[in-house]
Amino acid sequence: MKKKDYDKNYLLGGAIACSQADGGFQEGGKGISTQDLRYLDPSWTPEQIEDKHQNNPFSQEEFDQALKDQGTKYYPLRRGIDFYHHYKEDIKMLAEVGLQIFRTSICWSRIFPNGDDQEPNEEGIKYYRDMFTECKKYGIKVFATMIHYDIPVNLVKKYGGWKNRKIISFFENYVTVLYKRLGDLVDYWLPFNEINAAKFSPWDGVCLIPGTEKNMDQEIFQCLHHQFLCSARAVQLGRELVPGKLIGGMIARFTTYPATSKPEDNLQAIQDDQYSNWFYLDVLARGYYPEYMKRYFDKINVHIHFEPGDKELLKDGTVGFVSFSYYFSQVSTNDDNWEQTAGNLIMTKKNPYLKESEWGWQIDPIGLRFTLNQIYDRYHLPIIVAENGIGAHDELTSDHKVHDDYRIAYLSAHIDQLDEAVKDGVNLIAYTMWGIIDIVSCGPLTMDKRYGVIYVDLDNGGKGTGKRYKKDSFYWYKNRIEEHIARSKKK
Ligand code: BG6
């Protein structure tokens, strides 16, 4: 094999999600979305915030209360960073970084305020057309997620959300409008952000309120079945309406290593991978429910209702690329006393060889190369690393600088591993670092867990000037992208 055969170019970019960035929650004809209901009291201490996030992320009481409260004070996701009004200046800054690709999500309730409307909201379509056109003006490719956790709340109130198969036809209407009206501006489509979130964060993943279902697992997996069918329909409709464009699938990748060489730990690692990761990508990319899930479903008393045609639909609607978020790795063991630490969406087991972020997420750049190899080997589909980055408390100095050397170290080490994986033969399309501009964090709902190379002057209560400042990592990423492009051109 000649060098150029495996040394392919990939795009370096950045990612955000509408619910964490946009704000303008009642503007432009937008309907209320499920993420608009999540509550944070800005006067809480960091311990109270963490306690709520870990132990009581969403409740029926919160749902009822949020529908009565039209304000933004206790609802950070209604405010975001006001990207809705600032997107032009923000995208200009992203272009200055040199971004080759930008990932964001489309808010279903901006396009169909109630989810079951007959006609789409033209103002919502115009917002996305204008925003994506702005990206194109600077030569930035667009990677659009159709659902990053949020759906119109009306679908939950009226139909039970993902529990009801009717949602598939509402989703089809939504996707059809997206393809027809935005298809010329979008380069890569992703129907669902982190489809495996359902099991670990049910309100985010499938809009189920913890504590309200008799058999939560049953409901989660039935909802997921409906999401798998939606994904397959998005692929089929894409073939017809946006031919040639790639439509992908995504998981939150919980990369795991056996904690020891004990056979039990090795078996545990395989099972953790199957139940938390592979199941989801296997259905999306291979088009069928894998055999190993039967025993697991029997164990947790889950019986998925398939209707005639479901199997064929899954088989026909397999995705064109695979993507994942990657923040940390963990170990697997059958030792229940093994020390734990936090991870994205889940508690994880500690690896003594790794350091952690301020939130306890274990930092493992080599794990990214490991993951890329594993996933490519398993599916042989092109890959997008849809999220990766480090959440940290940043300090804005009096002269408006942020010296975030820890972020530069994290990103640099991870991007180095992308290059290694590509040399290993992995077909990588793109890397979109998470939270390229500071946004509201999704778990704790705070502003002070920051990922961006651009600082946004807002606090947990939404107070501040809202001004954007370039962090040290801004200049570092700009330089890294320039070098990356120059190297790509030489090949
Ligand atoms: C991913 C989500 O799971 O993790 C993002 O797709 C989220 O929406 C990211 O922001 C990081 O998590 P957090 O809680 O630190 O914002």
XYZ file of N, CA and C in Angstrom, residues 233-402:
510
model
N -35.604 5.252 8.897
C -36.424 6.034 7.966
C -35.668 7.272 7.478
N -34.886 7.870 8.387
C -34.098 9.049 7.983
C -33.098 8.661 6.899
N -32.543 7.466 7.003
C -31.594 7.006 5.983
C -32.334 6.780 4.655
N -33.478 6.112 4.734
C -34.234 5.843 3.500
C -34.669 7.145 2.822
N -35.221 8.076 3.622
C -35.669 9.347 3.047
C -34.486 10.133 2.486
N -33.342 10.003 3.144
C -32.136 10.691 2.688
C -31.718 10.231 1.304
N -31.829 8.929 1.059
C -31.463 8.392 -0.266
C -32.284 9.064 -1.363
N -33.550 9.304 -1.012
C -34.462 9.875 -1.996
C -34.298 11.404 -2.112
N -34.162 12.076 -0.952
C -34.244 13.545 -0.956
C -32.903 14.262 -0.927
N -31.873 13.621 -0.373
C -30.534 14.243 -0.398
C -29.517 13.192 -0.879
N -29.721 12.679 -2.106
C -28.864 11.587 -2.566
C -27.389 11.975 -2.526
N -26.571 11.035 -2.126
C -25.134 11.296 -2.084
C -24.660 11.813 -0.733
N -25.605 12.291 0.113
C -25.186 12.793 1.426
C -25.140 11.632 2.419
N -24.193 11.707 3.352
C -24.069 10.635 4.343
C -24.943 10.912 5.559
N -25.641 9.883 6.008
C -26.492 9.984 7.201
C -25.946 8.975 8.212
N -25.650 9.455 9.416
C -24.889 8.611 10.338
C -25.605 8.215 11.607
N -24.893 7.452 12.429
C -25.377 7.048 13.751
C -24.328 7.410 14.778
N -24.764 7.611 16.014
C -23.810 8.065 17.046
C -24.110 7.447 18.413
N -23.044 7.133 19.129
C -23.178 6.762 20.554
C -22.240 7.630 21.393
N -22.525 7.668 22.699
C -21.539 8.168 23.660
C -20.647 6.962 23.912
N -19.377 7.054 23.536
C -18.518 5.872 23.602
C -17.913 5.748 24.998
N -18.302 4.671 25.697
C -17.733 4.382 27.017
C -16.641 3.336 26.820
N -15.492 3.789 26.352
C -14.384 2.870 26.081
C -13.950 2.195 27.379
N -13.757 0.887 27.307
C -13.412 0.189 28.545
C -12.293 -0.818 28.328
N -11.481 -1.000 29.382
C -10.413 -2.017 29.388
C -10.685 -2.958 30.559
N -10.314 -4.245 30.429
C -10.425 -5.121 31.607
C -9.528 -4.564 32.718
N -10.040 -4.529 33.957
C -9.262 -3.950 35.057
C -8.017 -4.782 35.371
N -8.123 -6.097 35.166
C -6.988 -6.997 35.406
C -7.015 -8.062 34.315
N -6.063 -8.994 34.386
C -6.094 -10.075 33.389
C -6.973 -11.241 33.839
N -7.696 -11.055 34.943
C -8.622 -12.114 35.401
C -9.646 -12.408 34.305
N -9.934 -13.670 34.011
C -10.957 -13.973 32.999
C -12.282 -13.259 33.292
N -12.655 -13.171 34.573
C -13.934 -12.520 34.911
C -13.956 -11.058 34.450
N -12.834 -10.377 34.626
C -12.785 -8.964 34.232
C -12.819 -8.812 32.714
N -12.192 -9.763 32.026
C -12.215 -9.721 30.561
C -13.625 -9.962 30.025
N -14.323 -10.900 30.648
C -15.706 -11.153 30.243
C -16.569 -9.920 30.538
N -16.336 -9.328 31.709
C -17.090 -8.129 32.092
C -16.882 -7.013 31.063
N -15.633 -6.879 30.596
C -15.341 -5.821 29.610
C -16.135 -6.063 28.322
N -16.193 -7.329 27.903
C -16.963 -7.635 26.683
C -18.432 -7.289 26.894
N -18.947 -7.666 28.051
C -20.384 -7.424 28.289
C -20.691 -5.931 28.465
N -19.820 -5.226 29.166
C -20.045 -3.774 29.301
C -20.099 -3.131 27.920
N -19.181 -3.573 27.067
C -19.160 -3.039 25.713
C -20.426 -3.389 24.941
N -20.840 -4.649 25.053
C -22.033 -5.063 24.309
C -23.269 -4.289 24.767
N -23.489 -4.236 26.075
C -24.746 -3.677 26.584
C -24.773 -2.150 26.537
N -23.610 -1.519 26.684
C -23.620 -0.053 26.741
C -23.246 0.612 25.428
N -22.564 -0.114 24.562
C -22.065 0.509 23.334
C -22.484 -0.210 22.057
N -21.997 -1.489 21.932
C -22.145 -2.154 20.624
C -23.590 -2.377 20.234
N -24.455 -2.698 21.188
C -25.852 -2.960 20.843
C -26.392 -1.850 19.943
N -26.143 -0.622 20.358
C -26.722 0.537 19.667
C -26.135 0.691 18.260
N -24.810 0.602 18.186
C -24.198 0.743 16.849
C -24.471 -0.478 15.988
N -24.577 -1.653 16.616
C -24.881 -2.852 15.830
C -26.230 -2.708 15.131
N -27.234 -2.197 15.858
C -28.547 -2.038 15.219
C -28.456 -0.983 14.115
N -27.805 0.146 14.420
C -27.756 1.242 13.443
C -26.919 0.887 12.206
N -25.799 0.208 12.443
C -24.862 0.000 11.333
C -24.989 -1.371 10.676
N -25.418 -2.394 11.481
C -25.558 -3.727 10.878
C -27.012 -4.032 10.514
N -27.914 -3.304 11.171
C -29.314 -3.415 10.789
C -30.085 -4.541 11.441
N -29.606 -5.052 12.563
C -30.396 -6.059 13.285
C -30.012 -6.088 14.762
N -30.930 -6.637 15.567
C -30.661 -6.779 17.003
C -29.673 -7.933 17.203
N -28.531 -7.663 17.851
C -27.530 -8.723 18.005
C -27.995 -9.822 18.966
N -27.487 -11.022 18.757
C -27.894 -12.205 19.522
C -27.668 -12.011 21.027
N -26.533 -11.363 21.384
C -26.199 -11.265 22.810
C -27.238 -10.495 23.618
N -28.109 -9.712 22.949
C -29.079 -8.927 23.728
C -30.236 -9.773 24.238
N -30.445 -10.938 23.640
C -31.599 -11.746 24.043
C -31.482 -12.121 25.519
N -30.302 -12.613 25.873
C -30.090 -13.044 27.259
C -30.211 -11.845 28.225
N -29.674 -10.709 27.793
C -29.724 -9.498 28.610
C -31.182 -9.041 28.782
N -31.933 -9.018 27.693
C -33.331 -8.596 27.779
C -34.130 -9.546 28.668
N -33.850 -10.851 28.565
C -34.558 -11.813 29.436
C -34.262 -11.486 30.895
N -33.005 -11.193 31.158
C -32.578 -10.928 32.536
C -33.284 -9.703 33.120
N -33.444 -8.656 32.295
C -34.059 -7.436 32.840
C -35.550 -7.345 32.483
N -36.086 -8.463 32.001
C -37.517 -8.543 31.740
C -38.009 -7.515 30.716
N -37.314 -7.475 29.598
C -37.688 -6.551 28.523
C -38.125 -7.364 27.301
N -39.284 -6.990 26.748
C -39.792 -7.675 25.545
C -40.151 -6.601 24.535
N -39.374 -6.525 23.494
C -39.604 -5.437 22.538
C -40.657 -5.831 21.528
N -41.607 -4.923 21.360
C -42.681 -5.183 20.406
C -42.225 -4.762 19.010
N -42.102 -5.754 18.132
C -41.782 -5.499 16.726
C -43.073 -5.598 15.924
N -43.278 -4.708 15.004
C -44.423 -4.850 14.088
C -43.917 -5.390 12.754
N -44.835 -5.968 11.970
C -44.402 -6.473 10.663
C -43.706 -5.358 9.883
N -42.580 -5.688 9.295
C -41.843 -4.695 8.500
C -40.700 -4.032 9.271
N -40.715 -4.121 10.606
C -39.656 -3.454 11.379
C -38.271 -4.024 11.062
N -38.201 -5.346 11.020
C -36.898 -5.986 10.769
C -36.338 -5.552 9.423
N -37.211 -5.543 8.429
C -36.783 -5.185 7.069
C -36.341 -3.716 7.026
N -37.081 -2.874 7.761
C -36.731 -1.447 7.776
C -35.342 -1.237 8.395
N -35.099 -1.899 9.519
C -33.785 -1.756 10.162
C -32.673 -2.227 9.231
N -32.938 -3.305 8.538
C -31.926 -3.882 7.640
C -31.633 -2.948 6.465
N -32.691 -2.304 5.989
C -32.521 -1.456 4.810
C -31.948 -0.075 5.162
N -32.223 0.384 6.387
C -31.858 1.770 6.718
C -30.583 1.890 7.532
N -29.557 1.148 7.163
C -28.314 1.242 7.949
C -27.553 2.523 7.601
N -26.804 2.998 8.588
C -26.174 4.318 8.475
C -24.948 4.309 7.555
N -24.607 5.498 7.068
C -23.485 5.632 6.144
C -22.173 6.001 6.826
N -22.235 6.461 8.059
C -21.016 6.664 8.842
C -21.351 6.455 10.304
N -20.298 6.232 11.081
C -20.471 6.016 12.517
C -19.799 7.176 13.236
N -20.442 7.660 14.287
C -19.780 8.718 15.051
C -19.975 8.458 16.537
N -19.171 9.158 17.313
C -19.247 8.948 18.765
C -18.685 10.159 19.481
N -19.114 10.300 20.749
C -18.467 11.277 21.622
C -17.458 10.501 22.447
N -16.338 11.136 22.715
C -15.299 10.457 23.497
C -14.673 11.469 24.456
N -14.849 11.220 25.747
C -14.306 12.129 26.756
C -13.345 11.443 27.716
N -13.487 10.127 27.894
C -12.768 9.428 28.957
C -12.762 7.943 28.636
N -11.997 7.176 29.416
C -12.149 5.721 29.355
C -12.323 5.203 30.782
N -12.645 3.932 30.895
C -12.921 3.339 32.201
C -12.366 1.912 32.218
N -12.494 1.232 33.351
C -12.145 -0.181 33.370
C -13.380 -0.998 33.754
N -13.337 -2.270 33.376
C -14.433 -3.194 33.691
C -13.922 -4.265 34.648
N -14.717 -4.551 35.647
C -14.341 -5.597 36.595
C -15.587 -6.130 37.293
N -15.490 -7.371 37.756
C -16.620 -7.898 38.537
C -16.410 -7.632 40.034
N -15.368 -6.853 40.369
C -15.115 -6.488 41.761
C -15.975 -5.266 42.112
N -17.013 -5.489 42.917
C -17.948 -4.404 43.237
C -17.326 -3.311 44.095
N -16.196 -3.635 44.722
C -15.576 -2.628 45.588
C -14.537 -1.769 44.868
N -14.395 -1.979 43.600
C -13.396 -1.213 42.828
C -13.739 0.288 42.913
N -12.726 1.123 43.051
C -12.977 2.558 43.224
C -13.664 3.160 41.995
N -14.611 4.059 42.273
C -15.373 4.657 41.174
C -15.001 6.121 40.948
N -15.331 6.602 39.791
C -15.221 8.044 39.522
C -16.297 8.404 38.502
N -16.525 9.709 38.330
C -17.581 10.115 37.393
C -17.090 10.023 35.959
N -18.055 9.887 35.064
C -17.779 9.956 33.627
C -18.961 10.633 32.973
N -18.881 10.863 31.673
C -20.017 11.457 30.987
C -21.212 10.508 31.049
N -22.318 10.942 31.574
C -23.585 10.199 31.676
C -23.574 9.039 32.683
N -22.422 8.529 33.049
C -22.379 7.350 33.926
C -21.297 7.498 35.007
N -21.406 6.673 36.061
C -20.296 6.510 37.002
C -19.406 5.419 36.416
N -18.095 5.560 36.576
C -17.185 4.599 35.961
C -16.217 4.053 36.992
N -15.474 3.037 36.587
C -14.465 2.467 37.484
C -13.097 3.041 37.127
N -12.336 3.291 38.171
C -11.069 4.021 38.003
C -9.957 3.180 37.396
N -9.171 3.847 36.570
C -7.972 3.237 36.003
C -6.770 3.901 36.695
N -5.968 3.154 37.447
C -4.881 3.778 38.220
C -3.826 4.448 37.354
N -3.839 4.176 36.054
C -2.810 4.749 35.180
C -3.224 6.094 34.587
N -4.434 6.537 34.879
C -4.915 7.768 34.220
C -5.138 8.912 35.204
N -4.956 10.128 34.704
C -5.311 11.325 35.469
C -6.761 11.676 35.122
N -7.364 12.576 35.925
C -8.760 12.924 35.649
C -8.952 14.433 35.519
N -10.091 14.799 34.926
C -10.455 16.219 34.837
C -10.991 16.654 36.202
N -11.303 17.940 36.325
C -11.866 18.449 37.589
C -13.173 17.744 37.950
N -13.849 17.196 36.950
C -15.124 16.494 37.221
C -14.917 14.981 37.345
N -13.676 14.553 37.423
C -13.406 13.130 37.660
C -13.378 12.272 36.411
N -13.527 12.887 35.210
C -13.536 12.106 33.975
C -12.085 11.758 33.637
N -11.826 10.497 33.394
C -10.443 10.033 33.233
C -9.906 10.339 31.827
N -8.759 10.999 31.817
C -8.203 11.509 30.559
C -7.326 10.443 29.894
N -7.697 10.070 28.652
C -7.012 8.956 28.008
C -6.923 9.146 26.491
N -5.944 9.930 26.026
C -5.823 10.159 24.571
C -5.609 8.869 23.786
N -4.808 7.946 24.321
C -4.563 6.693 23.576
C -5.873 5.924 23.409
N -6.749 6.074 24.392
C -8.065 5.429 24.299
C -8.834 5.882 23.065
N -8.549 7.082 22.584
C -9.227 7.560 21.377
C -8.730 6.774 20.151
N -7.420 6.565 20.076
C -6.877 5.758 18.965
C -7.410 4.321 19.054
N -7.427 3.789 20.276
C -7.943 2.450 20.546
C -9.395 2.349 20.047
N -10.206 3.353 20.406
C -11.628 3.358 20.033
C -11.806 3.446 18.523
N -11.045 4.334 17.895
C -11.168 4.489 16.439
C -10.834 3.181 15.728
N -9.784 2.523 16.195
C -9.414 1.234 15.593
C -10.502 0.188 15.796
N -10.996 0.120 17.036
C -12.043 -0.863 17.355
C -13.273 -0.667 16.476
N -13.727 0.581 16.399
C -14.979 0.861 15.692
C -14.808 0.658 14.186
N -13.657 1.085 13.679
C -13.454 0.922 12.229
C -13.372 -0.557 11.863
N -12.680 -1.289 12.711
C -12.529 -2.710 12.475
C -13.884 -3.428 12.525
N -14.757 -2.964 13.410
C -16.055 -3.625 13.592
C -17.035 -3.318 12.450
N -17.047 -2.067 11.985
C -18.086 -1.691 11.019
C -17.574 -1.350 9.620
N -16.294 -1.032 9.507
C -15.725 -0.615 8.223
C -16.520 0.485 7.559
N -16.948 1.440 8.390
C -17.641 2.620 7.864
C -16.806 3.839 8.203
N -16.909 4.913 7.422
C -16.196 6.132 7.792
C -16.659 6.637 9.167
N -15.773 7.359 9.824
C -16.064 7.760 11.213
C -15.963 9.279 11.380
N -16.856 9.815 12.215
C -16.696 11.202 12.678
C -16.602 11.178 14.207
N -15.545 11.768 14.748
C -15.483 11.961 16.203
C -16.316 13.218 16.461
N -17.552 13.013 16.919
C -18.519 14.109 16.967
C -18.347 15.000 18.197
N -17.711 14.484 19.245
C -17.484 15.271 20.466
C -16.226 14.777 21.154
N -15.439 15.729 21.647
C -14.280 15.414 22.486
C -13.790 16.746 23.031
N -13.446 16.776 24.299
C -12.964 18.027 24.877
C -12.900 17.921 26.378
N -12.498 18.997 27.021
C -12.380 18.959 28.483
C -13.145 20.115 29.116
N -14.013 19.760 30.060
C -14.743 20.761 30.827
C -13.859 21.218 31.983
N -13.743 22.544 32.152
C -12.872 23.062 33.213
C -13.396 24.408 33.704
N -12.992 24.782 34.924
C -13.242 26.142 35.404
C -12.178 27.029 34.771
N -12.579 27.988 33.994
C -11.606 28.904 33.381
C -11.637 30.230 34.124
N -10.484 30.891 34.128
C -10.461 32.201 34.780
C -10.228 33.285 33.741
N -11.140 34.248 33.709
C -10.977 35.387 32.801
C -10.156 36.443 33.538
N -8.990 36.773 33.009
C -8.131 37.739 33.704
C -8.669 39.159 33.463
N -8.112 40.124 34.210
C -8.633 41.491 34.083
C -8.390 42.059 32.674
N -7.388 41.523 31.976
C -7.188 41.997 30.591
C -7.840 41.044 29.568
N -8.857 40.308 30.058
C -9.703 39.476 29.183
C -8.955 38.368 28.448
N -8.083 37.714 29.195
C -7.387 36.552 28.635
C -7.819 35.318 29.443
N -7.680 34.141 28.823
C -7.874 32.889 29.555
C -6.680 32.001 29.243
